[in-house]
Amino acid sequence: MLSQLHNENRMRRTRNNIWIFIGIVVLAIFITACDADNSTSPGDKSTLDRGRTYTQWLYQNQIHDLWDHVSDMAKMQMGNDMGNLATYRDLLIGGLGEEVSLLNERVLKIQSTHFYERTANFTGLPMPGVLEWWLNDSQEILLLDGRALEPEAHSNFLEYHTKTQLRLPFDGEWVVLWGGRTTLDNYHAPARDQRFAYDFLVMHGGWHYTGDGSRNEDYFCFGLPVVAPGAGIVVTAEKNVPDNTPPEENLAQPGGNYIVIDHENGEFSILGHFRQGSIAVNVGEHVTPGQLLGLCGNSGASDLPHLHYHLQNTPTFLSGEGLPAQFQNYRANGKRIDRGEPTRGQLVEVR
């Protein structure tokens, strides 16, 4: 139950980020499930107005007003103590500082969860920052998150076309937790090797776990199969790193249990955070697309179960340059995609 300025391993978070989770600190996921149609619905207008109101209450330290609009679930996770919300607010504003100028607002939705995103310049940050509110269908507060938006790493591969015939590394419908080419949509983007990385998880009913989220088994993706995204040879298979208990992390072993696949064309797939003891392949083994690699876990620099994936031009984890990973033959928010790069918040599945 805390909020803090992070300066941690680049595998996990962008430096100087501020993360607040109502009740438990996790990897904050701002899920966006918008189509190309950017028209505003009545629900969007309600979320926009409510997000603006909550932001002003936050800035003006109107804790009682905010508390009256926190969901029962979030209150329970905070021990039904309004003082914890006041602490979150002070830590967040202490890191961001005052808002100087508003740059952009965005309203999005996935399943029954609504999101209001506010990008602005703040006195406490040397770069723009973003506030994100998670709201339920009743417009009650589920989560508040704030972070700095670092610039994206330079890349020599912005126009690169993936050589490997890639499929999504799972079956069934997953959510793109982080993915895209901007720091706004992908916190990995400031890291040179993970410039185009993805994090995936599973959501049901607009949320990513059941219970109180204190056990790995509470998370819908924990223990689900992870499969080979393309043909190649396994060159690294770390299998014995213990899974973390949410929201703990193992920053000393950032990849946790991870696999590197050499696609034998200068491209290397890296998949991370497997469940301890679940990796089913060995170094030197040739894998085929869709072959079981292991189970989704929560090992390494991970504070909640999810799958990390990225493509790069060397076989060594945390070195080299990231490459765009263009997957083939999948659905994104129900739309058929022949070849594309999934983006943050999309619901994706192999078609």
Coordinates of C-alpha atoms in Angstrom, one line a residue, residues 26-263:
V26 CA 1.1 -3.9 -9.4
L27 CA 2.3 -3.2 -12.9
A28 CA -0.3 -0.6 -13.8
I29 CA -2.1 -1.6 -16.9
F30 CA -3.9 1.1 -18.8
I31 CA -6.1 -1.0 -21.1
T32 CA -7.3 0.6 -24.3
A33 CA -9.8 -1.2 -26.5
C34 CA -10.7 1.4 -29.0
D35 CA -11.3 0.9 -32.7
A36 CA -10.3 3.2 -35.5
D37 CA -13.6 5.0 -35.0
N38 CA -12.9 7.8 -32.5
S39 CA -16.4 9.1 -32.2
T40 CA -17.6 10.0 -28.7
S41 CA -20.5 8.1 -27.2
P42 CA -22.6 9.2 -24.3
G43 CA -20.6 6.8 -22.1
D44 CA -17.3 8.5 -23.3
K45 CA -18.7 11.9 -22.4
S46 CA -19.6 10.7 -18.9
T47 CA -16.1 9.2 -18.4
L48 CA -14.5 12.4 -19.7
D49 CA -16.5 14.6 -17.4
R50 CA -16.0 12.3 -14.4
G51 CA -12.3 12.0 -15.1
R52 CA -11.9 15.8 -15.2
T53 CA -13.9 16.2 -12.0
Y54 CA -11.8 13.5 -10.1
T55 CA -8.6 15.2 -11.4
Q56 CA -9.6 18.6 -10.0
W57 CA -10.5 17.0 -6.7
L58 CA -7.1 15.3 -6.6
Y59 CA -5.3 18.5 -7.3
Q60 CA -7.4 20.4 -4.7
N61 CA -6.9 17.7 -2.1
Q62 CA -10.6 17.0 -1.8
I63 CA -10.1 13.6 -0.3
H64 CA -13.6 13.3 1.2
D65 CA -15.1 13.8 -2.3
L66 CA -12.8 11.3 -3.9
W67 CA -13.5 8.7 -1.1
D68 CA -17.2 9.0 -1.7
H69 CA -16.7 7.9 -5.3
V70 CA -14.2 5.1 -4.7
S71 CA -15.7 1.6 -5.5
D72 CA -16.4 -0.7 -2.6
M73 CA -13.8 -3.2 -3.9
A74 CA -11.1 -0.5 -3.9
K75 CA -12.1 0.7 -0.4
M76 CA -11.9 -2.9 0.9
Q77 CA -8.4 -3.2 -0.6
M78 CA -7.4 0.0 1.1
G79 CA -8.6 -1.4 4.4
N80 CA -11.6 0.9 4.3
D81 CA -9.3 3.6 5.5
M82 CA -9.6 7.0 3.8
G83 CA -6.2 7.9 5.2
N84 CA -4.6 5.6 2.8
L85 CA -6.1 7.4 -0.1
A86 CA -4.8 10.7 1.3
T87 CA -1.3 9.1 1.5
Y88 CA -1.5 8.0 -2.1
R89 CA -2.6 11.5 -3.2
D90 CA 0.3 13.2 -1.3
L91 CA 2.9 10.9 -2.8
L92 CA 1.6 11.2 -6.3
I93 CA 1.4 15.0 -6.2
G94 CA 4.7 15.1 -4.5
G95 CA 6.2 13.3 -7.5
L96 CA 4.4 15.0 -10.3
G97 CA 4.1 18.5 -8.9
E98 CA 1.5 20.9 -10.2
E99 CA 0.0 20.7 -13.6
V100 CA 1.3 23.4 -15.8
S101 CA -0.4 22.8 -19.1
L102 CA -2.8 20.2 -20.5
L103 CA -1.6 18.4 -23.6
N104 CA -4.1 15.7 -24.4
E105 CA -7.1 13.8 -23.0
R106 CA -8.2 10.3 -24.0
V107 CA -11.2 8.2 -23.0
L108 CA -11.2 4.4 -23.7
K109 CA -12.9 1.3 -22.6
I110 CA -12.4 -2.4 -22.3
Q111 CA -15.3 -4.7 -21.3
S112 CA -16.8 -3.0 -18.2
T113 CA -13.8 -0.9 -17.3
H114 CA -13.6 2.8 -18.4
F115 CA -10.4 4.8 -18.6
Y116 CA -9.7 8.6 -18.6
E117 CA -6.1 9.5 -19.5
R118 CA -4.8 13.0 -19.0
T119 CA -1.4 14.0 -20.5
A120 CA 0.1 17.2 -19.2
N121 CA 3.3 19.1 -18.3
F122 CA 4.0 19.0 -14.5
T123 CA 6.4 21.1 -12.4
G124 CA 8.0 18.0 -10.9
L125 CA 8.9 16.3 -14.1
P126 CA 11.4 17.2 -16.8
M127 CA 9.1 15.7 -19.4
P128 CA 5.3 15.3 -19.9
G129 CA 3.4 13.0 -17.5
V130 CA 0.1 11.2 -17.6
L131 CA -2.6 10.6 -15.1
E132 CA -4.9 7.6 -15.6
W133 CA -8.2 6.9 -13.9
W134 CA -9.9 3.5 -14.0
L135 CA -13.6 3.6 -13.5
N136 CA -16.4 1.0 -13.4
D137 CA -19.7 1.2 -15.2
S138 CA -21.0 3.3 -12.3
Q139 CA -18.1 5.7 -12.8
E140 CA -16.7 4.8 -9.5
I141 CA -12.9 4.8 -9.0
L142 CA -11.1 1.5 -9.4
L143 CA -7.5 2.7 -9.8
L144 CA -5.4 5.8 -10.1
D145 CA -2.0 5.8 -11.9
G146 CA 0.5 8.5 -12.7
R147 CA 3.8 8.2 -14.7
A148 CA 6.4 10.2 -16.6
L149 CA 6.5 9.8 -20.4
E150 CA 10.2 9.3 -21.3
P151 CA 11.2 9.7 -25.0
E152 CA 11.4 6.6 -27.1
A153 CA 14.8 5.1 -27.8
H154 CA 16.4 5.8 -31.1
S155 CA 15.9 2.9 -33.5
N156 CA 17.4 2.1 -36.9
F157 CA 14.5 -0.3 -37.6
L158 CA 11.4 1.8 -37.7
E159 CA 10.7 0.7 -41.3
Y160 CA 11.8 -2.9 -40.6
H161 CA 9.6 -5.8 -41.9
T162 CA 9.8 -9.0 -39.8
K163 CA 11.3 -11.9 -41.7
T164 CA 10.0 -14.7 -39.5
Q165 CA 6.4 -15.8 -40.0
L166 CA 5.2 -14.9 -36.4
R167 CA 2.0 -16.0 -34.8
L168 CA 0.8 -14.8 -31.4
P169 CA 2.6 -16.8 -28.6
F170 CA -0.6 -18.1 -27.1
D171 CA -4.1 -19.4 -27.9
G172 CA -7.3 -17.8 -26.8
E173 CA -8.0 -14.1 -26.3
W174 CA -5.4 -12.1 -24.4
V175 CA -5.1 -8.3 -23.8
V176 CA -2.1 -6.2 -24.9
L177 CA -1.0 -4.9 -21.6
W178 CA 1.8 -2.8 -23.2
G179 CA 2.5 -2.6 -26.9
G180 CA 3.0 0.1 -29.5
R181 CA 5.6 2.5 -30.7
T182 CA 5.2 5.3 -28.2
T183 CA 6.0 5.5 -24.5
L184 CA 2.3 6.4 -23.9
D185 CA 1.3 3.0 -25.1
N186 CA 4.4 1.0 -24.3
Y187 CA 6.6 1.7 -21.3
H188 CA 9.3 -0.5 -22.8
A189 CA 9.9 2.0 -25.7
P190 CA 12.7 4.0 -24.0
A191 CA 14.8 0.8 -23.8
R192 CA 16.9 0.2 -27.0
D193 CA 16.6 -3.6 -26.9
Q194 CA 12.9 -3.6 -26.0
R195 CA 11.9 -0.7 -28.3
F196 CA 9.0 -2.7 -29.7
A197 CA 8.3 -5.1 -26.8
Y198 CA 4.9 -6.5 -25.7
D199 CA 3.3 -7.5 -22.4
F200 CA 0.2 -9.7 -22.5
L201 CA -2.3 -10.9 -20.0
V202 CA -5.9 -12.2 -19.8
M203 CA -9.0 -10.2 -18.6
H204 CA -12.5 -11.3 -17.8
G205 CA -15.3 -8.8 -17.1
G206 CA -12.9 -5.9 -17.4
W207 CA -10.5 -7.1 -14.7
H208 CA -7.3 -9.2 -14.7
Y209 CA -7.7 -11.3 -11.5
T210 CA -10.3 -12.6 -9.1
G211 CA -10.1 -12.5 -5.3
D212 CA -7.8 -9.9 -3.8
G213 CA -4.9 -10.4 -6.2
S214 CA -2.5 -11.5 -3.6
R215 CA -1.9 -15.0 -5.1
N216 CA -0.6 -15.8 -8.5
E217 CA -3.5 -18.2 -8.9
D218 CA -5.9 -15.3 -8.7
Y219 CA -4.7 -14.0 -12.1
F220 CA -6.5 -15.4 -15.1
C221 CA -3.3 -15.8 -17.2
F222 CA -1.3 -17.6 -14.6
G223 CA -0.5 -21.2 -15.7
L224 CA -1.9 -20.7 -19.3
P225 CA 0.1 -22.3 -22.1
V226 CA 2.7 -20.2 -24.0
V227 CA 3.7 -21.4 -27.4
A228 CA 6.5 -20.7 -29.9
P229 CA 5.8 -17.7 -32.1
G230 CA 7.9 -19.0 -34.9
A231 CA 10.2 -21.7 -36.1
G232 CA 13.7 -21.7 -34.7
I233 CA 16.3 -23.2 -32.3
V234 CA 16.2 -22.6 -28.5
V235 CA 19.5 -21.0 -27.5
T236 CA 18.5 -20.0 -23.9
A237 CA 16.1 -21.7 -21.5
E238 CA 16.2 -20.5 -17.9
K239 CA 13.8 -22.7 -15.9
N240 CA 14.4 -22.5 -12.2
V241 CA 13.7 -19.0 -11.0
P242 CA 10.9 -18.9 -8.3
D243 CA 7.7 -17.2 -9.0
N244 CA 7.1 -14.0 -7.1
T245 CA 4.2 -13.3 -4.8
P246 CA 2.3 -10.2 -6.0
P247 CA 3.4 -7.4 -5.8
E248 CA 7.0 -8.5 -5.1
E249 CA 9.6 -8.5 -7.8
N250 CA 13.0 -10.2 -8.4
L251 CA 15.0 -7.4 -10.0
A252 CA 18.2 -9.4 -9.7
Q253 CA 16.9 -11.8 -12.4
P254 CA 14.8 -9.5 -14.6
G255 CA 13.8 -12.1 -17.2
G256 CA 12.9 -14.7 -14.6
N257 CA 12.3 -18.0 -16.4
Y258 CA 12.8 -17.0 -20.0
I259 CA 13.5 -18.5 -23.5
V260 CA 15.4 -17.2 -26.4
I261 CA 14.6 -18.6 -29.9
D262 CA 17.0 -18.1 -32.8
H263 CA 14.9 -17.9 -36.0

